[in-house]
Each structure stands twice: as C-alpha cells, then as structure tokens.
Short mmCIF file of C-alpha atoms in Angstrom, two decimals:
data_model
loop_
_atom_site.label_atom_id
_atom_site.label_comp_id
_atom_site.label_asym_id
_atom_site.label_seq_id
_atom_site.Cartn_x
_atom_site.Cartn_y
_atom_site.Cartn_z
CA MET A 1 25.46 -12.13 -43.22
CA LEU A 2 26.15 -15.50 -44.78
CA LEU A 3 24.52 -18.91 -45.22
CA THR A 4 26.21 -21.80 -47.04
CA ILE A 5 24.47 -25.02 -48.08
CA THR A 6 26.76 -27.93 -48.96
CA ALA A 7 25.44 -31.13 -50.59
CA ARG A 8 27.44 -34.35 -50.86
CA PHE A 9 25.90 -36.79 -53.34
CA ARG A 10 26.55 -37.59 -56.98
CA PRO A 11 26.29 -35.48 -58.99
CA ALA A 12 26.35 -32.82 -56.27
CA THR A 13 25.87 -30.02 -58.80
CA ASP A 14 22.21 -31.11 -59.03
CA LEU A 15 21.83 -28.88 -55.97
CA GLY A 16 21.50 -26.13 -58.57
CA TYR A 17 18.31 -27.74 -59.87
CA LEU A 18 16.79 -27.81 -56.38
CA LEU A 19 17.70 -24.19 -55.63
CA HIS A 20 16.80 -23.03 -59.15
CA LYS A 21 20.15 -21.20 -59.26
CA HIS A 22 22.80 -22.18 -61.81
CA PRO A 23 26.24 -23.02 -60.30
CA ASP A 24 28.07 -21.09 -63.02
CA ARG A 25 26.34 -17.78 -62.33
CA VAL A 26 26.43 -15.10 -59.67
CA GLN A 27 22.95 -13.70 -59.15
CA GLU A 28 21.65 -10.66 -57.27
CA PHE A 29 18.21 -10.15 -55.74
CA ALA A 30 16.95 -6.83 -54.42
CA GLN A 31 15.71 -6.89 -50.85
CA THR A 32 13.86 -4.25 -48.87
CA HIS A 33 16.94 -3.46 -46.80
CA GLY A 34 19.77 -4.45 -49.14
CA THR A 35 20.87 -6.98 -51.74
CA ALA A 36 21.08 -10.79 -51.65
CA HIS A 37 23.77 -12.55 -53.69
CA VAL A 38 23.76 -16.24 -54.61
CA PHE A 39 26.96 -17.90 -55.82
CA TYR A 40 28.75 -21.25 -55.63
CA PRO A 41 32.21 -21.27 -53.98
CA GLU A 42 32.45 -24.98 -54.80
CA ALA A 43 30.72 -26.96 -57.55
CA GLY A 44 32.05 -30.44 -58.19
CA PRO A 45 30.61 -33.91 -58.78
CA ASP A 46 31.12 -34.99 -55.14
CA ALA A 47 30.46 -31.75 -53.25
CA CYS A 48 28.63 -28.57 -54.14
CA THR A 49 28.24 -25.48 -51.96
CA ALA A 50 25.71 -22.70 -52.55
CA ALA A 51 26.17 -19.42 -50.66
CA LEU A 52 23.54 -16.82 -49.85
CA LEU A 53 25.25 -13.56 -48.92
CA LEU A 54 22.93 -10.83 -47.66
CA GLU A 55 24.31 -7.31 -47.73
CA VAL A 56 22.20 -5.04 -45.54
CA ASP A 57 22.29 -1.28 -46.06
CA PRO A 58 22.46 0.09 -42.49
CA ASP A 59 21.10 3.49 -43.54
CA ARG A 60 18.06 2.02 -45.27
CA LEU A 61 17.50 -0.23 -42.28
CA ARG A 62 17.69 2.78 -39.97
CA ARG A 63 15.15 4.71 -42.01
CA ALA A 64 12.79 1.75 -41.98
CA ARG A 65 12.81 1.55 -38.17
CA THR A 66 9.59 3.11 -36.92
CA HIS A 67 10.45 2.96 -33.22
CA THR A 68 13.22 1.99 -30.84
CA ALA A 69 11.08 1.09 -27.85
CA ALA A 70 13.00 -2.12 -27.26
CA ALA A 71 16.38 -0.45 -27.54
CA SER A 72 18.50 0.13 -24.50
CA PHE A 73 20.44 3.09 -25.87
CA ALA A 74 19.74 6.15 -27.99
CA LEU A 75 21.96 5.19 -30.95
CA ALA A 76 20.30 1.78 -31.46
CA SER A 77 19.13 2.79 -34.94
CA TYR A 78 22.73 3.41 -35.98
CA VAL A 79 24.71 0.85 -33.96
CA ASN A 80 23.30 -2.69 -34.13
CA ASP A 81 24.06 -6.19 -35.36
CA ARG A 82 21.44 -6.37 -38.11
CA PRO A 83 23.86 -6.09 -41.07
CA TYR A 84 26.10 -8.86 -39.74
CA ALA A 85 24.24 -11.57 -37.81
CA ALA A 86 21.72 -13.95 -39.43
CA SER A 87 18.31 -12.92 -38.10
CA SER A 88 14.80 -12.40 -39.49
CA LEU A 89 16.40 -10.44 -42.35
CA MET A 90 18.10 -13.64 -43.48
CA SER A 91 14.87 -15.56 -42.97
CA VAL A 92 13.04 -13.18 -45.31
CA ALA A 93 15.85 -13.46 -47.87
CA ILE A 94 15.61 -17.27 -47.78
CA GLY A 95 11.86 -17.06 -48.39
CA ASP A 96 12.36 -14.68 -51.31
CA VAL A 97 15.48 -16.01 -53.04
CA PHE A 98 14.77 -19.73 -52.50
CA ARG A 99 10.98 -19.48 -52.63
CA THR A 100 10.43 -22.43 -54.99
CA ALA A 101 12.94 -24.65 -53.17
CA LEU A 102 11.28 -23.81 -49.84
CA LYS A 103 8.00 -25.10 -51.28
CA GLY A 104 9.68 -28.35 -52.32
CA ARG A 105 9.09 -27.84 -56.03
CA CYS A 106 11.49 -28.85 -58.77
CA ALA A 107 10.00 -29.56 -62.17
CA ALA A 108 13.36 -30.73 -63.55
CA ARG A 109 14.11 -33.19 -60.72
CA PRO A 110 10.93 -33.88 -58.68
CA ASP A 111 12.40 -37.16 -57.38
CA LEU A 112 15.41 -35.29 -55.97
CA ALA A 113 13.20 -32.71 -54.28
CA ALA A 114 11.42 -35.52 -52.41
CA THR A 115 14.68 -37.25 -51.34
CA ALA A 116 16.56 -36.76 -48.08
CA LEU A 117 20.08 -35.63 -49.05
CA PRO A 118 23.32 -35.33 -47.06
CA LEU A 119 23.46 -31.61 -46.32
CA THR A 120 25.59 -29.25 -44.25
CA LEU A 121 24.27 -25.78 -43.41
CA GLU A 122 26.64 -23.20 -41.95
CA LEU A 123 26.00 -19.72 -40.53
CA PRO A 124 29.07 -18.03 -39.02
CA ALA A 125 27.14 -15.55 -36.85
CA VAL A 126 23.66 -16.14 -35.40
CA PRO A 127 22.14 -14.27 -32.43
CA CYS A 128 20.87 -16.95 -30.06
CA ARG A 129 19.14 -16.31 -26.79
CA GLY A 130 20.15 -19.20 -24.56
CA GLY A 131 23.45 -19.81 -26.33
CA PRO A 132 24.63 -23.15 -27.78
CA ASP A 133 22.26 -25.18 -25.59
CA GLU A 134 19.28 -23.44 -27.14
CA ALA A 135 20.51 -24.20 -30.66
CA HIS A 136 20.90 -27.89 -29.78
CA ALA A 137 17.40 -27.99 -28.26
CA LEU A 138 15.84 -26.38 -31.33
CA PHE A 139 17.55 -28.33 -34.13
CA GLU A 140 18.43 -31.77 -32.74
CA PRO A 141 14.76 -32.93 -32.48
CA LEU A 142 14.54 -32.25 -36.22
CA GLY A 143 17.29 -34.77 -37.00
CA TRP A 144 20.30 -32.45 -37.26
CA ARG A 145 23.75 -32.98 -35.78
CA VAL A 146 24.42 -29.58 -34.29
CA ARG A 147 27.68 -27.77 -33.74
CA ALA A 148 27.13 -24.44 -32.00
CA ASP A 149 30.30 -22.61 -31.00
CA PRO A 150 29.94 -19.45 -28.91
CA VAL A 151 31.53 -16.36 -30.40
CA PRO A 152 33.74 -14.58 -27.82
CA LEU A 153 33.20 -10.90 -27.19
CA ASP A 154 36.89 -10.37 -27.96
CA PRO A 155 39.25 -13.26 -28.81
CA GLY A 156 42.12 -11.22 -27.41
CA LEU A 157 40.36 -10.72 -24.06
CA PRO A 158 39.02 -14.14 -23.03
CA ASP A 159 38.10 -12.89 -19.56
CA TRP A 160 35.30 -10.87 -21.12
CA GLY A 161 33.48 -14.09 -21.88
CA ASP A 162 31.19 -15.04 -24.75
CA SER A 163 28.80 -12.89 -26.72
CA ARG A 164 25.19 -13.79 -27.44
CA TYR A 165 26.20 -15.03 -30.89
CA ILE A 166 27.06 -18.53 -32.04
CA SER A 167 28.66 -20.05 -35.11
CA LEU A 168 26.14 -22.68 -36.22
CA THR A 169 26.74 -25.80 -38.32
CA LEU A 170 23.94 -28.28 -39.05
CA THR A 171 24.71 -31.67 -40.60
CA GLY A 172 22.26 -34.39 -41.54
CA GLU A 173 20.13 -36.03 -44.20
CA GLN A 174 17.13 -33.85 -44.94
CA ARG A 175 14.98 -32.87 -47.87
CA LEU A 176 16.21 -29.46 -48.98
CA SER A 177 12.75 -27.92 -48.54
CA GLU A 178 12.65 -29.11 -44.92
CA ALA A 179 16.16 -27.83 -44.23
CA LEU A 180 15.25 -24.39 -45.55
CA SER A 181 11.99 -24.36 -43.58
CA HIS A 182 13.90 -25.11 -40.36
CA LEU A 183 16.10 -22.05 -40.90
CA TYR A 184 13.21 -19.89 -42.12
CA VAL A 185 11.27 -20.44 -38.89
CA LEU A 186 14.00 -20.90 -36.30
CA LEU A 187 16.37 -18.03 -37.16
CA PRO A 188 13.97 -15.36 -35.79
CA VAL A 189 13.12 -17.73 -32.92
CA MET A 190 16.77 -17.92 -31.83
CA ASP A 191 17.07 -14.15 -32.10
CA GLY A 192 13.77 -13.58 -30.30
CA ALA A 193 12.87 -10.60 -32.50
CA LYS A 194 11.73 -9.63 -36.00
CA HIS A 195 12.57 -6.54 -38.01
CA TYR A 196 8.99 -6.07 -39.24
CA TRP A 197 5.48 -5.78 -37.80
CA VAL A 198 4.01 -9.20 -36.99
CA ALA A 199 0.47 -9.33 -38.38
CA ASP A 200 -2.16 -12.03 -38.84
CA ASP A 201 -0.52 -13.40 -41.98
CA GLU A 202 2.44 -14.59 -39.88
CA VAL A 203 0.22 -17.46 -38.70
CA ASP A 204 -0.18 -18.55 -42.33
CA LYS A 205 3.59 -18.42 -42.84
CA LEU A 206 4.23 -20.49 -39.72
CA VAL A 207 1.66 -23.16 -40.56
CA ARG A 208 2.73 -23.30 -44.21
CA ASN A 209 6.45 -23.66 -43.46
CA ALA A 210 6.45 -25.57 -40.15
CA GLY A 211 3.11 -27.36 -39.97
CA GLY A 212 4.71 -30.66 -40.93
CA TRP A 213 7.33 -30.73 -38.17
CA LEU A 214 6.34 -28.23 -35.48
CA ALA A 215 3.45 -30.26 -34.05
CA ALA A 216 5.77 -32.90 -32.56
CA HIS A 217 8.61 -30.56 -31.57
CA PRO A 218 9.26 -30.58 -27.79
CA LEU A 219 9.77 -26.78 -27.82
CA ARG A 220 6.67 -26.06 -29.86
CA PRO A 221 5.17 -23.48 -27.41
CA ARG A 222 8.43 -21.51 -27.28
CA ILE A 223 8.91 -21.62 -31.05
CA THR A 224 5.34 -20.51 -31.76
CA SER A 225 5.43 -17.74 -29.17
CA ARG A 226 8.73 -16.25 -30.32
CA TYR A 227 7.95 -16.58 -34.03
CA LEU A 228 4.68 -14.70 -33.49
CA ALA A 229 6.32 -12.01 -31.32
CA ARG A 230 4.53 -13.29 -28.20
CA ARG A 231 1.12 -12.21 -29.48
CA ARG A 232 -1.17 -14.53 -27.59
CA HIS A 233 -4.13 -14.35 -29.95
CA LEU A 234 -1.88 -15.34 -32.87
CA HIS A 235 -0.31 -18.10 -30.76
CA ARG A 236 -3.74 -19.58 -30.00
CA ARG A 237 -4.75 -19.41 -33.66
CA ALA A 238 -1.54 -21.11 -34.81
CA ASP A 239 -1.92 -23.88 -32.21
CA ALA A 240 -5.45 -24.61 -33.36
CA ARG A 241 -4.41 -24.84 -37.01
CA ILE A 242 -1.38 -27.03 -36.29
CA ASP A 243 -3.49 -29.35 -34.12
CA ALA A 244 -6.02 -29.57 -36.95
CA LEU A 245 -3.26 -30.58 -39.35
CA GLY A 246 -2.20 -33.33 -36.97
CA ALA A 247 -5.74 -34.61 -36.69
CA LEU A 248 -6.02 -34.75 -40.47
CA GLU A 249 -2.78 -36.74 -40.72
CA ASP A 250 -4.28 -39.41 -38.42
CA LEU A 251 -7.26 -39.97 -40.74
CA PRO A 252 -7.13 -42.80 -43.30
CA GLU A 253 -6.06 -41.66 -46.73
CA GLU A 254 -8.79 -41.00 -49.26
CA ALA A 255 -8.58 -40.17 -52.89
CA PRO A 256 -8.87 -36.37 -53.17
CA ALA A 257 -12.16 -35.25 -54.66
CA GLU A 258 -11.78 -33.28 -57.83
CA ARG A 259 -12.94 -29.72 -57.49
CA PRO A 260 -13.44 -27.10 -60.18
CA PRO A 261 -10.64 -24.51 -60.39
CA GLU A 262 -13.01 -21.68 -59.52
CA GLU A 263 -13.82 -23.33 -56.17
CA GLU A 264 -10.14 -23.68 -55.28
CA ALA A 265 -9.58 -20.06 -56.27
CA ARG A 266 -12.31 -18.92 -53.89
CA GLU A 267 -10.53 -20.64 -51.00
CA ARG A 268 -7.35 -18.64 -51.58
CA GLU A 269 -8.46 -15.44 -49.93
CA PRO A 270 -6.55 -12.36 -51.17
CA THR A 271 -4.88 -10.09 -48.66
CA LEU A 272 -6.25 -6.63 -47.91
CA ALA A 273 -3.37 -5.13 -49.93
CA ASP A 274 -4.41 -7.28 -52.92
CA ARG A 275 -8.05 -6.26 -52.52
CA ARG A 276 -7.08 -2.59 -52.28
CA ALA A 277 -4.92 -2.66 -55.41
CA GLY A 278 -7.61 -4.62 -57.23
CA ALA A 279 -10.27 -2.08 -56.26
CA VAL A 280 -8.08 0.78 -57.50
CA LEU A 281 -7.46 -0.97 -60.82
CA SER A 282 -11.17 -1.71 -61.24
CA ALA A 283 -12.01 1.95 -60.64
CA LEU A 284 -9.41 3.09 -63.17
CA ARG A 285 -10.73 0.65 -65.79
CA ALA A 286 -14.30 1.77 -65.15
CA GLU A 287 -13.26 5.38 -65.76
CA GLY A 288 -11.35 4.45 -68.93
CA ALA A 289 -8.01 5.78 -67.64
CA ARG A 290 -5.11 5.22 -70.04
CA THR A 291 -2.42 7.33 -68.34
CA VAL A 292 -2.06 7.04 -64.56
CA LEU A 293 -0.05 8.94 -61.94
CA ASP A 294 0.68 7.03 -58.72
CA LEU A 295 1.47 9.62 -56.03
CA GLY A 296 3.33 8.12 -53.08
CA CYS A 297 4.25 5.06 -55.14
CA GLY A 298 6.66 3.67 -52.52
CA GLY A 299 8.51 0.60 -53.75
CA GLY A 300 6.35 0.27 -56.87
CA GLN A 301 3.82 -2.39 -55.85
CA LEU A 302 0.89 -0.66 -57.56
CA VAL A 303 3.08 0.55 -60.42
CA ARG A 304 3.90 -3.09 -61.20
CA ARG A 305 0.21 -3.96 -61.47
CA LEU A 306 -0.50 -0.90 -63.58
CA LEU A 307 2.24 -1.89 -66.02
CA ASP A 308 0.74 -5.38 -66.26
CA ASP A 309 -2.53 -3.86 -67.52
CA ALA A 310 -2.29 -3.62 -71.30
CA GLY A 311 -5.05 -0.99 -71.33
CA ILE A 312 -2.82 1.53 -69.53
CA THR A 313 -0.38 3.18 -71.92
CA ARG A 314 1.64 5.34 -69.51
CA VAL A 315 2.44 4.97 -65.80
CA THR A 316 4.08 7.66 -63.68
CA GLY A 317 5.28 6.94 -60.15
CA ALA A 318 6.31 9.71 -57.76
CA ASP A 319 7.46 9.49 -54.14
CA PRO A 320 9.25 11.98 -51.87
CA SER A 321 11.72 9.28 -50.78
CA ALA A 322 14.74 8.67 -53.01
CA ASP A 323 15.16 5.27 -51.31
CA ALA A 324 11.60 4.32 -52.30
CA ILE A 325 12.23 5.29 -55.93
CA ALA A 326 15.45 3.25 -55.92
CA ALA A 327 13.53 0.28 -54.49
CA ALA A 328 10.89 0.69 -57.22
CA HIS A 329 13.60 0.59 -59.90
CA ARG A 330 14.90 -2.66 -58.40
CA ARG A 331 11.44 -4.22 -58.00
CA LEU A 332 10.48 -3.35 -61.57
CA ARG A 333 13.92 -4.32 -62.96
CA THR A 334 13.97 -1.15 -65.03
CA ALA A 335 17.57 -1.78 -66.10
CA ARG A 336 16.40 -4.90 -67.94
CA MET A 337 13.27 -3.40 -69.50
CA SER A 338 12.89 -3.27 -73.23
CA GLU A 339 12.76 0.14 -74.91
CA ARG A 340 9.03 -0.28 -75.42
CA GLU A 341 8.43 -1.07 -71.73
CA SER A 342 10.63 1.82 -70.58
CA ALA A 343 8.66 4.23 -72.74
CA ARG A 344 5.52 3.45 -70.69
CA LEU A 345 7.14 4.21 -67.30
CA ASP A 346 8.44 7.29 -65.52
CA LEU A 347 9.71 7.22 -61.90
CA PHE A 348 10.93 10.30 -60.05
CA CYS A 349 11.08 11.99 -56.65
CA GLY A 350 8.12 14.25 -56.09
CA SER A 351 5.68 15.15 -53.34
CA ALA A 352 1.91 15.45 -53.53
CA VAL A 353 2.05 18.66 -51.49
CA TYR A 354 4.22 20.59 -53.99
CA ARG A 355 3.22 21.60 -57.50
CA ASP A 356 5.09 19.74 -60.23
CA PRO A 357 4.46 20.14 -63.96
CA ARG A 358 5.17 16.41 -64.37
CA PHE A 359 1.95 15.67 -62.46
CA ARG A 360 -0.16 17.25 -65.20
CA GLY A 361 -1.57 15.60 -68.31
CA HIS A 362 -2.71 12.27 -66.80
CA ASP A 363 -6.14 10.72 -67.11
CA ALA A 364 -6.07 9.62 -63.47
CA ALA A 365 -4.12 10.06 -60.24
CA VAL A 366 -4.00 7.58 -57.38
CA LEU A 367 -3.38 8.32 -53.69
CA MET A 368 -3.37 4.80 -52.24
CA GLU A 369 -2.85 4.87 -48.45
CA VAL A 370 -1.10 8.26 -48.66
CA VAL A 371 -3.25 10.98 -47.10
CA GLU A 372 -3.11 9.51 -43.58
CA HIS A 373 0.70 9.95 -43.59
CA LEU A 374 0.37 13.74 -43.87
CA ASP A 375 -0.12 16.17 -41.01
CA PRO A 376 -3.70 17.53 -41.23
CA TRP A 377 -2.46 21.07 -41.78
CA ARG A 378 -0.77 19.91 -45.02
CA LEU A 379 -3.95 18.49 -46.55
CA PRO A 380 -5.00 21.80 -48.18
CA ALA A 381 -1.69 21.82 -50.09
CA LEU A 382 -2.32 18.26 -51.32
CA GLU A 383 -5.87 19.17 -52.32
CA TYR A 384 -4.65 22.11 -54.39
CA VAL A 385 -1.75 20.22 -56.03
CA VAL A 386 -3.79 17.14 -56.99
CA PHE A 387 -7.30 18.46 -57.62
CA GLY A 388 -6.50 22.07 -58.52
CA ASP A 389 -3.18 22.09 -60.38
CA ALA A 390 -2.73 18.57 -61.80
CA ALA A 391 -6.51 18.22 -62.16
CA PRO A 392 -6.77 14.79 -63.81
CA ARG A 393 -10.14 13.59 -64.98
CA THR A 394 -10.19 10.92 -62.22
CA VAL A 395 -8.64 10.78 -58.75
CA VAL A 396 -8.76 7.60 -56.65
CA VAL A 397 -8.06 7.91 -52.91
CA THR A 398 -7.90 5.03 -50.42
CA THR A 399 -7.37 5.34 -46.67
CA PRO A 400 -7.93 3.18 -43.57
CA ASN A 401 -11.35 3.17 -41.90
CA ALA A 402 -10.65 3.98 -38.24
CA GLU A 403 -13.89 2.35 -37.11
CA TYR A 404 -12.75 -1.05 -38.41
CA ASN A 405 -9.68 -0.98 -36.14
CA ALA A 406 -11.84 -2.39 -33.36
CA ASN A 407 -11.72 -5.71 -35.24
CA TYR A 408 -7.91 -5.87 -35.01
CA PRO A 409 -6.49 -7.17 -31.69
CA GLY A 410 -4.22 -4.55 -30.16
CA LEU A 411 -5.80 -1.58 -31.97
CA GLU A 412 -8.58 -0.92 -29.50
CA GLY A 413 -8.91 2.42 -27.77
CA GLY A 414 -8.07 4.67 -30.70
CA ARG A 415 -4.69 3.19 -31.61
CA MET A 416 -3.71 3.55 -35.27
CA ARG A 417 -2.54 0.87 -37.70
CA HIS A 418 0.89 2.32 -38.43
CA PRO A 419 3.29 4.43 -36.34
CA ASP A 420 3.66 6.93 -39.20
CA HIS A 421 -0.08 7.62 -39.54
CA ARG A 422 -0.91 11.19 -38.51
CA PHE A 423 -4.63 10.43 -38.37
CA GLU A 424 -7.18 7.82 -39.44
CA TRP A 425 -10.64 8.86 -40.57
CA THR A 426 -13.98 7.35 -39.69
CA ARG A 427 -16.41 6.83 -42.55
CA ALA A 428 -18.16 10.10 -41.67
CA ASP A 429 -14.83 11.97 -41.56
CA PHE A 430 -13.80 10.66 -44.98
CA ALA A 431 -17.20 11.40 -46.50
CA ALA A 432 -17.10 14.98 -45.19
CA TRP A 433 -13.56 15.56 -46.52
CA ALA A 434 -14.28 13.97 -49.90
CA GLY A 435 -17.51 15.92 -50.34
CA ARG A 436 -15.84 19.24 -49.49
CA VAL A 437 -12.87 18.64 -51.84
CA ALA A 438 -15.11 17.51 -54.69
CA ALA A 439 -17.35 20.57 -54.39
CA ALA A 440 -14.39 22.96 -54.17
CA HIS A 441 -12.66 21.65 -57.31
CA GLY A 442 -15.51 20.66 -59.61
CA TYR A 443 -15.58 16.90 -59.04
CA ARG A 444 -18.25 14.44 -58.06
CA VAL A 445 -17.27 11.60 -55.74
CA ARG A 446 -18.38 8.01 -55.13
CA LEU A 447 -17.48 6.35 -51.83
CA LEU A 448 -16.84 2.60 -51.97
CA PRO A 449 -15.86 -0.05 -49.37
CA VAL A 450 -12.76 -2.21 -49.85
CA GLY A 451 -12.36 -5.54 -48.06
CA PRO A 452 -14.76 -7.63 -45.97
CA GLU A 453 -17.53 -5.52 -44.45
CA ASP A 454 -18.54 -5.68 -40.82
CA ALA A 455 -22.14 -4.75 -40.04
CA ALA A 456 -21.13 -2.34 -37.29
CA THR A 457 -17.76 -0.97 -38.38
CA GLY A 458 -17.83 -1.17 -42.17
CA SER A 459 -14.86 -2.25 -44.31
CA PRO A 460 -11.15 -2.02 -43.38
CA THR A 461 -10.36 0.38 -46.25
CA GLN A 462 -12.49 3.16 -47.69
CA MET A 463 -12.11 4.43 -51.24
CA GLY A 464 -13.22 7.62 -52.94
CA VAL A 465 -13.44 7.85 -56.74
CA PHE A 466 -13.48 11.49 -57.82
CA THR A 467 -14.56 12.32 -61.39
CA ARG A 468 -14.19 15.82 -62.87
#
C-alpha cells in the first residue's frame, strides 16, 4: 500500500527536514506486520515527493489475527485486502515512521513546521464505506480539495460496477503535521475497522492527533464512533475531553505558570505495560541479577529495556515463535549492533515447557504475561523446566489478576483480557500456585501488586518474585 506526499514550494526539498527523512536515502522501518519503506521518487527545487510504501506480510498478518468473527467466509484470514489497501495498518505506519512530523516538531526548521504549505497527498487504493461522497464529506471540511475516484471491480467488465475502494487525492495548503493527522485518524474511519484491539489508550491517540480539528467537524460523531470501534464508553470519554479542549481555547490567554519537571512527569501516567516492565526490572535489580533469561520474549520489548540497564551483563530471549524472534531482531536492530552489544545478547526459538540447556546458568528468569497462555495441563512441564531444570537464583512471574477485570468495560461476567488466554487467576489462585511451586522446588516467594490498586479487586497485574 502506498502514500505519496508532494510539496510545491521553494526549496521543495526542505520537505525532507519536516519528515526527518533525507531525500537521497531509501530507508526501511520494521513494522509488526511487515516493512515500511520511505523514498523520494522526485526531489527538485520546485517539487518534492516523499513516498511511504508499506509491504505487509500476509502470513504474519494471518497469524496475528485472533478471530474472524466479522468475516463472511472461512478463508478470510488468507484472502483479504489488508496487504494492498491503505487502512489502519497504514495509519499505524504513519504514526511510527513520521512520528516527529506528526507532532509538528522540526528543530532544524521550526518556522516551516508551523507554516501551511501547498501539499498533495495521494493514495491509490483506500477502502471507503460510503464511496467517494464519504471521502468528500470527511476531508473537505478540513480545507482539502478532494478527488475520489471509485475503483471498478473489473475495468474489463464495467457492468459489474464499482468496488468499495477509491483512489484518493487531497490537495490544499496545510501544515504537514495537520495533513498527517488527518490521514492518521480518517484512514481507519473510512475503512470502518482496525486490525488491532481498541483499548482505552485509543482515546488518548484520538484527542492528541485530532483534538485541534475534530471538535468543529460536522461528522464528528461518526468519526469518533468509527475510530473507537463503536465502543460507547470510549466515545463518551473522547467527547468529554474534546469538549474540554474547546472550552479551554475560548478562555483568554495567560502566561503558562512554570512548574517543576517532577510535577510534569507525575502527570504523564505510564501505561500498565510500562509499569509491569518497570516492576520486573526493579525486582531484578533488588535481587542483584546480572544475567537474565526472558522466556516468552515476544518481539523483544522487555529485552530492549534489559539491554538498556548497564548493570545487566547478559540477556537471553527465547520464544517458541520464529516470527516473534525475527521481530525482536528487527526491533533491537541486531544487524547494526556493535560487537560489544552483540556479545550481551542471545535470541533463539525455545519453549518454557521443554528442557533446553541454554536456559541454564542465568541469575534470573522472567515469565512476563506468559503462564496464562498455556493450557493448565502444561503448567507442570513449565514448573519443572524453569524451577527444576534451569533453576536460576531468581524467577519473576507476572500474570493478569482476574478480579480486576470487573474494572474494564466489556470484561464483566468472567470474560478474559485476550483471546489467547487459557485462564486468568484470581489473587487467591495465584498465591496458591506460587506457594506450591516454591515449596516443591526450594524457593521462597513474595507476591507484589503491579499497577493502580482497587480496594475491592486489587491491582490489574500480580507479580511473584521467587528466590532460591
């Protein structure tokens, strides 16, 4: 799927400053479901075009699909438009590859970042519910001249009519950050679907990227509803925050009061994933771990943080999925690591339910959000492999607290947080399991909460720190 951004001002090559991508280079960026390429088909003083080409790996996309409830046929995981038509996958790529430009930041040319520029944005294939009329209704109120041509089902068979796709061209004078924000928000709105689970943080993304223009948009309810996957509680929350922004804009300007950095830091609440990784790192530091094994390392999120800790001399990541290990290599940019950095890291395919001599010899092992993905009958194998055979001095285990699910809309009545979870333990369940495993293998265990605690249901994540 392809997006081109053409700027026409002098010198047009300054578009490279705004995008933070040099016109003379072809760059690649690893994505969860493929690879994004940025290059410049045209780079002259009067016109400059930047292209974002997103190559989606259909097999990786298929494996990432957790359900096909919305599909109308059995082969939907294999036969679909996701690798070809600009959808939420392209939106995510824009947010990742052009992150700084989307925020409107350009240290080299701050005046240019704040200037409306003559731009043309082109996407040859966009799924659009409602067809060309919908595209006009979404983009014209934002100041764009819109050309939306329907794509025929088959050019050789005109009687078949048009498909649900359009070729979209947007022309106008816009700040680049605003232009990118329009695409970031409205691409999944036109499609009417997202390729990932829509959680509470989607409200933050919507307000951050559209708060300045969505409040006055005539289709605001439709945009908000579709962007938030028609989740009413998120829709209400987003409306309240956008209305609050509008009220603040109506107030007379005042000089901002200076606040100490620590106060501003407190206002930036970390996500639960950040809290969980931070709690694991704190436990490892407290136990003096220097060599750490991350079992079920996935795409390498925790491995990255372990490598950033100078006190940890060796990091081993193992996952049963070859795709996950490949994603970890891309995330960690192992091909570009120095020899010294590479010597600290080892990544390989391995499962926590099968003995592996490479698991042995570590100070600590981490099972972060892993055990709940195993069938209960496989837990004894994991217990033996980790606590009996590998037997590190410290084992850190985190898992969801099922009781806390009552605080998440849509998870009432025993529903679990992820379709792949085989179970989710209450605090009593986890305490009983941890106590039994510790006693059987010569460990003592401390149980700790992770995340904000609720008086009735506890914390969202529970952590056990086992010490031999």
